[in-house]
PDB file of C-alpha atoms in Angstrom:
ATOM      1  CA  ARG A 598       0.000   0.000   0.000  1.00 42.00           C
ATOM      2  CA  ASP A 599       1.192   3.438  -0.871  1.00 47.00           C
ATOM      3  CA  GLY A 600       2.221   5.490   2.145  1.00 46.00           C
ATOM      4  CA  ALA A 601       2.063   2.533   4.555  1.00 43.00           C
ATOM      5  CA  VAL A 602       4.819   1.853   7.061  1.00 42.00           C
ATOM      6  CA  HIS A 603       5.825  -1.765   7.537  1.00 41.00           C
ATOM      7  CA  VAL A 604       7.611  -2.804  10.723  1.00 41.00           C
ATOM      8  CA  PRO A 605       8.534  -6.483  10.298  1.00 42.00           C
ATOM      9  CA  SER A 606      11.080  -6.368  13.138  1.00 42.00           C
ATOM     10  CA  LEU A 607       8.246  -5.893  15.658  1.00 42.00           C
ATOM     11  CA  GLN A 608       6.704  -9.200  14.604  1.00 43.00           C
ATOM     12  CA  ARG A 609       9.820 -11.065  15.801  1.00 43.00           C
ATOM     13  CA  LEU A 610       9.258  -9.656  19.289  1.00 43.00           C
ATOM     14  CA  ALA A 611       5.882 -11.375  19.635  1.00 44.00           C
ATOM     15  CA  GLU A 612       5.646 -13.996  22.313  1.00 46.00           C
ATOM     16  CA  PRO A 613       3.825 -17.265  21.676  1.00 49.00           C
ATOM     17  CA  THR A 614       1.446 -16.400  24.527  1.00 50.00           C
ATOM     18  CA  GLY A 615      -0.634 -13.911  22.566  1.00 53.00           C
ATOM     19  CA  GLY A 616       1.925 -11.155  22.158  1.00 53.00           C
ATOM     20  CA  SER A 617       1.419 -11.245  18.406  1.00 55.00           C
ATOM     21  CA  VAL A 618      -2.058  -9.744  18.840  1.00 56.00           C
ATOM     22  CA  ILE A 619      -0.531  -6.736  20.592  1.00 62.00           C
ATOM     23  CA  ILE A 620       2.187  -6.402  17.936  1.00 68.00           C
ATOM     24  CA  SER A 621      -0.361  -6.713  15.117  1.00 69.00           C
ATOM     25  CA  SER A 622      -2.456  -3.970  16.705  1.00 73.00           C
ATOM     26  CA  THR A 623       0.630  -1.770  17.073  1.00 84.00           C
ATOM     27  CA  ILE A 624       1.544  -2.281  13.417  1.00 85.00           C
ATOM     28  CA  ARG A 625      -1.966  -1.224  12.346  1.00 82.00           C
ATOM     29  CA  GLU A 626      -1.710   1.872  14.530  1.00 84.00           C
ATOM     30  CA  VAL A 627       1.691   2.773  13.061  1.00 85.00           C
ATOM     31  CA  GLU A 628       0.388   2.231   9.510  1.00 84.00           C
ATOM     32  CA  ALA A 629      -2.688   4.368  10.230  1.00 83.00           C
ATOM     33  CA  ALA A 630      -0.505   7.116  11.703  1.00 85.00           C
ATOM     34  CA  ALA A 631       1.777   6.996   8.657  1.00 85.00           C
ATOM     35  CA  GLN A 632      -1.229   7.316   6.345  1.00 87.00           C
ATOM     36  CA  ARG A 633      -2.487  10.324   8.315  1.00 89.00           C
ATOM     37  CA  VAL A 634       0.945  11.952   8.063  1.00 89.00           C
ATOM     38  CA  ALA A 635       1.119  11.256   4.316  1.00 88.00           C
ATOM     39  CA  GLU A 636      -2.370  12.728   3.853  1.00 90.00           C
ATOM     40  CA  GLU A 637      -1.420  15.858   5.816  1.00 91.00           C
ATOM     41  CA  LEU A 638       1.728  16.216   3.706  1.00 91.00           C
ATOM     42  CA  ARG A 639      -0.330  15.862   0.499  1.00 91.00           C
ATOM     43  CA  GLN A 640      -2.770  18.473   1.784  1.00 92.00           C
ATOM     44  CA  GLN A 641       0.004  20.938   2.641  1.00 94.00           C
ATOM     45  CA  TYR A 642       1.673  20.362  -0.739  1.00 94.00           C
ATOM     46  CA  THR A 643      -1.638  21.065  -2.477  1.00 94.00           C
ATOM     47  CA  LEU A 644      -2.046  24.250  -0.434  1.00 95.00           C
ATOM     48  CA  TYR A 645       1.510  25.283  -1.295  1.00 96.00           C
ATOM     49  CA  TRP A 646       0.762  24.702  -4.991  1.00 95.00           C
ATOM     50  CA  GLN A 647      -2.523  26.624  -4.721  1.00 95.00           C
ATOM     51  CA  TYR A 648      -0.902  29.584  -2.957  1.00 96.00           C
ATOM     52  CA  SER A 649       1.942  29.536  -5.478  1.00 96.00           C
ATOM     53  CA  ARG A 650      -0.550  29.834  -8.335  1.00 96.00           C
ATOM     54  CA  ALA A 651      -2.469  32.565  -6.480  1.00 96.00           C
ATOM     55  CA  GLU A 652       0.793  34.415  -5.812  1.00 96.00           C
ATOM     56  CA  GLN A 653       1.641  34.302  -9.523  1.00 96.00           C
ATOM     57  CA  LEU A 654      -1.791  35.686 -10.426  1.00 95.00           C
ATOM     58  CA  ALA A 655      -1.532  38.389  -7.781  1.00 96.00           C
ATOM     59  CA  ALA A 656       1.939  39.337  -9.056  1.00 97.00           C
ATOM     60  CA  ARG A 657       0.621  39.678 -12.613  1.00 96.00           C
ATOM     61  CA  HIS A 658      -2.317  41.740 -11.366  1.00 95.00           C
ATOM     62  CA  LEU A 659      -0.012  44.024  -9.389  1.00 96.00           C
ATOM     63  CA  GLU A 660       2.278  44.336 -12.407  1.00 97.00           C
ATOM     64  CA  SER A 661      -0.632  45.400 -14.624  1.00 95.00           C
ATOM     65  CA  LEU A 662      -1.800  47.972 -12.072  1.00 96.00           C
ATOM     66  CA  SER A 663       1.723  49.288 -11.552  1.00 96.00           C
ATOM     67  CA  ALA A 664       2.151  49.660 -15.312  1.00 96.00           C
ATOM     68  CA  ASN A 665      -0.803  52.059 -15.278  1.00 95.00           C
ATOM     69  CA  GLU A 666       0.248  54.070 -12.254  1.00 96.00           C
ATOM     70  CA  ALA A 667       1.755  56.922 -14.277  1.00 95.00           C
ATOM     71  CA  ALA A 668      -1.266  57.022 -16.618  1.00 96.00           C
ATOM     72  CA  ALA A 669      -3.617  57.157 -13.637  1.00 95.00           C
ATOM     73  CA  SER A 670      -1.661  60.066 -12.193  1.00 95.00           C
ATOM     74  CA  LYS A 671      -1.862  61.924 -15.515  1.00 96.00           C
ATOM     75  CA  LEU A 672      -5.604  61.299 -15.752  1.00 95.00           C
ATOM     76  CA  HIS A 673      -5.999  62.786 -12.290  1.00 95.00           C
ATOM     77  CA  GLU A 674      -3.690  65.758 -13.006  1.00 96.00           C
ATOM     78  CA  LYS A 675      -5.565  66.588 -16.226  1.00 95.00           C
ATOM     79  CA  GLY A 676      -8.897  66.448 -14.419  1.00 95.00           C
ATOM     80  CA  MET A 677     -10.171  63.400 -16.269  1.00 95.00           C
ATOM     81  CA  TRP A 678     -10.311  61.466 -13.025  1.00 94.00           C
ATOM     82  CA  THR A 679     -11.788  62.792  -9.829  1.00 95.00           C
ATOM     83  CA  GLY A 680      -9.856  62.536  -6.607  1.00 95.00           C
ATOM     84  CA  SER A 681     -12.143  59.686  -5.646  1.00 95.00           C
ATOM     85  CA  GLU A 682     -11.326  57.708  -8.799  1.00 95.00           C
ATOM     86  CA  TYR A 683      -7.618  58.271  -8.307  1.00 96.00           C
ATOM     87  CA  LEU A 684      -7.887  57.259  -4.666  1.00 96.00           C
ATOM     88  CA  HIS A 685      -9.787  54.126  -5.706  1.00 96.00           C
ATOM     89  CA  PHE A 686      -6.998  53.235  -8.155  1.00 96.00           C
ATOM     90  CA  ASN A 687      -4.351  53.740  -5.463  1.00 96.00           C
ATOM     91  CA  ASN A 688      -6.388  51.657  -3.023  1.00 96.00           C
ATOM     92  CA  SER A 689      -6.593  48.891  -5.633  1.00 95.00           C
ATOM     93  CA  LEU A 690      -2.836  49.087  -6.058  1.00 96.00           C
ATOM     94  CA  ALA A 691      -2.289  48.848  -2.300  1.00 96.00           C
ATOM     95  CA  ALA A 692      -4.758  45.948  -2.063  1.00 96.00           C
ATOM     96  CA  ALA A 693      -2.917  44.122  -4.849  1.00 95.00           C
ATOM     97  CA  ARG A 694       0.368  44.540  -2.948  1.00 97.00           C
ATOM     98  CA  ASP A 695      -1.294  43.245   0.214  1.00 96.00           C
ATOM     99  CA  GLU A 696      -2.738  40.226  -1.634  1.00 96.00           C
ATOM    100  CA  LEU A 697       0.681  39.378  -3.047  1.00 97.00           C
ATOM    101  CA  GLN A 698       2.229  39.500   0.425  1.00 97.00           C
ATOM    102  CA  ARG A 699      -0.646  37.467   1.873  1.00 97.00           C
ATOM    103  CA  PHE A 700      -0.215  34.674  -0.665  1.00 96.00           C
ATOM    104  CA  ARG A 701       3.538  34.651  -0.064  1.00 97.00           C
ATOM    105  CA  ALA A 702       2.922  34.344   3.682  1.00 97.00           C
ATOM    106  CA  LEU A 703       0.440  31.502   3.118  1.00 96.00           C
ATOM    107  CA  GLN A 704       3.032  29.745   0.964  1.00 96.00           C
ATOM    108  CA  ARG A 705       5.595  30.078   3.759  1.00 96.00           C
ATOM    109  CA  MET A 706       3.091  28.678   6.261  1.00 96.00           C
ATOM    110  CA  ALA A 707       2.404  25.631   4.069  1.00 96.00           C
ATOM    111  CA  LEU A 708       6.152  25.161   3.553  1.00 95.00           C
ATOM    112  CA  ASN A 709       6.790  25.401   7.297  1.00 95.00           C
ATOM    113  CA  THR A 710       4.038  22.881   7.975  1.00 95.00           C
ATOM    114  CA  MET A 711       5.619  20.486   5.464  1.00 94.00           C
ATOM    115  CA  TYR A 712       8.924  21.048   7.269  1.00 95.00           C
ATOM    116  CA  SER A 713       7.329  20.132  10.589  1.00 93.00           C
ATOM    117  CA  ILE A 714       5.847  16.986   9.042  1.00 92.00           C
ATOM    118  CA  VAL A 715       9.039  15.670   7.423  1.00 90.00           C
ATOM    119  CA  GLY A 716      11.475  17.040   9.996  1.00 90.00           C
ATOM    120  CA  GLN A 717      13.807  18.470   7.354  1.00 89.00           C
ATOM    121  CA  ARG A 718      14.265  21.996   6.101  1.00 89.00           C
ATOM    122  CA  ILE A 719      12.494  22.537   2.791  1.00 90.00           C
ATOM    123  CA  ASP A 720      13.548  25.472   0.655  1.00 92.00           C
ATOM    124  CA  ALA A 721      10.966  27.287  -1.439  1.00 93.00           C
ATOM    125  CA  PHE A 722      10.360  25.492  -4.719  1.00 92.00           C
ATOM    126  CA  GLN A 723       8.165  25.661  -7.801  1.00 92.00           C
ATOM    127  CA  PRO A 724       5.565  22.954  -7.183  1.00 93.00           C
ATOM    128  CA  ALA A 725       4.214  20.716  -9.913  1.00 91.00           C
ATOM    129  CA  GLN A 726       0.455  20.414 -10.184  1.00 89.00           C
ATOM    130  CA  PRO A 727      -0.797  17.799  -7.716  1.00 86.00           C
ATOM    131  CA  ASP A 728      -2.454  14.684  -9.027  1.00 80.00           C
ATOM    132  CA  PHE A 729      -6.184  15.501  -8.976  1.00 70.00           C
ATOM    133  CA  PRO A 730      -9.049  13.186  -9.892  1.00 64.00           C
ATOM    134  CA  GLN A 731      -9.963  13.387 -13.598  1.00 61.00           C
ATOM    135  CA  LEU A 732     -13.154  15.362 -12.922  1.00 58.00           C
ATOM    136  CA  CYS A 733     -11.082  18.252 -11.549  1.00 56.00           C
ATOM    137  CA  LEU A 734      -8.619  18.550 -14.431  1.00 58.00           C
ATOM    138  CA  SER A 735     -10.650  20.683 -16.825  1.00 69.00           C
ATOM    139  CA  SER A 736      -9.197  24.166 -16.456  1.00 71.00           C
ATOM    140  CA  GLU A 737     -12.493  25.653 -17.601  1.00 74.00           C
ATOM    141  CA  LYS A 738     -14.360  23.807 -14.827  1.00 71.00           C
ATOM    142  CA  LEU A 739     -11.702  24.747 -12.279  1.00 67.00           C
ATOM    143  CA  ASN A 740     -11.857  28.428 -13.234  1.00 70.00           C
ATOM    144  CA  ARG A 741     -15.672  28.516 -13.160  1.00 69.00           C
ATOM    145  CA  SER A 742     -15.719  26.769  -9.797  1.00 69.00           C
ATOM    146  CA  ALA A 743     -12.998  29.002  -8.381  1.00 67.00           C
ATOM    147  CA  GLU A 744     -14.709  32.179  -9.545  1.00 66.00           C
ATOM    148  CA  ARG A 745     -18.045  30.943  -8.206  1.00 66.00           C
ATOM    149  CA  HIS A 746     -16.626  30.108  -4.773  1.00 64.00           C
ATOM    150  CA  SER A 747     -13.804  32.613  -4.332  1.00 66.00           C
ATOM    151  CA  ALA A 748     -14.592  36.212  -3.520  1.00 68.00           C
ATOM    152  CA  GLU A 749     -10.917  37.061  -4.094  1.00 69.00           C
ATOM    153  CA  LEU A 750     -10.976  35.777  -7.671  1.00 69.00           C
ATOM    154  CA  ARG A 751     -14.245  37.584  -8.388  1.00 72.00           C
ATOM    155  CA  LYS A 752     -12.696  40.760  -7.024  1.00 74.00           C
ATOM    156  CA  LEU A 753      -9.551  40.293  -9.148  1.00 76.00           C
ATOM    157  CA  ALA A 754     -11.663  39.602 -12.251  1.00 74.00           C
ATOM    158  CA  ALA A 755     -13.673  42.794 -11.630  1.00 78.00           C
ATOM    159  CA  GLN A 756     -10.480  44.794 -11.132  1.00 80.00           C
ATOM    160  CA  ARG A 757      -9.049  43.316 -14.341  1.00 81.00           C
ATOM    161  CA  GLU A 758     -12.188  44.357 -16.250  1.00 82.00           C
ATOM    162  CA  ALA A 759     -12.052  47.856 -14.739  1.00 83.00           C
ATOM    163  CA  LEU A 760      -8.395  48.156 -15.705  1.00 83.00           C
ATOM    164  CA  ALA A 761      -9.151  47.102 -19.292  1.00 82.00           C
ATOM    165  CA  TYR A 762     -11.959  49.675 -19.414  1.00 83.00           C
ATOM    166  CA  ASN A 763      -9.669  52.378 -18.052  1.00 81.00           C
ATOM    167  CA  ARG A 764      -7.038  51.493 -20.649  1.00 80.00           C
ATOM    168  CA  GLU A 765      -9.633  51.906 -23.395  1.00 80.00           C
ATOM    169  CA  ILE A 766     -10.621  55.308 -22.011  1.00 78.00           C
ATOM    170  CA  GLY A 767      -6.981  56.322 -21.616  1.00 73.00           C
ATOM    171  CA  ALA A 768      -6.145  55.202 -25.166  1.00 70.00           C
ATOM    172  CA  GLY A 769      -8.811  57.514 -26.564  1.00 65.00           C
ATOM    173  CA  SER A 770      -7.925  60.496 -24.382  1.00 57.00           C
ATOM    174  CA  SER A 771      -5.361  63.231 -24.857  1.00 51.00           C
ATOM    175  CA  VAL A 772      -3.305  61.911 -21.909  1.00 50.00           C
ATOM    176  CA  ASN A 773      -1.191  59.819 -24.241  1.00 46.00           C
ATOM    177  CA  ALA A 774      -0.474  62.825 -26.452  1.00 43.00           C
TER     178      ALA A 774
END
């Protein structure tokens, strides 16, 4: 069995007077504990992978907002944006920075938990996608499900749409002149 721990040396310690029942029970307990540890490690790895993907998305979102920082300032200076709109943009920028830091912290927590499970230092790494059941592998289904259940992703999608709209407005304005 995958993830099971086998302790054949304990079986040799069994006494003919029923000690093998105790040893057999101990082996089952050790195997069950090993399976729980393996499951916790799989869960933490999956979280690490998830937070890594979220961190990448947050970094791209922050990059796109940062790329428009100068244009937003010009829109505000030229009176095309109100102070409120400019403040909203800056708040979105600050929120994107916070989200990036939050996902990095969550990654570190998952990494530290994996460290505590295996008892060895684990450096940050680029995780491969975990092995999910076939029903989960459709990226379209995953995205729809994630957007349906994640307020953060809905918020990022709305911010992305607002940014695209603002780019369209900025492209047609005299700010770029």
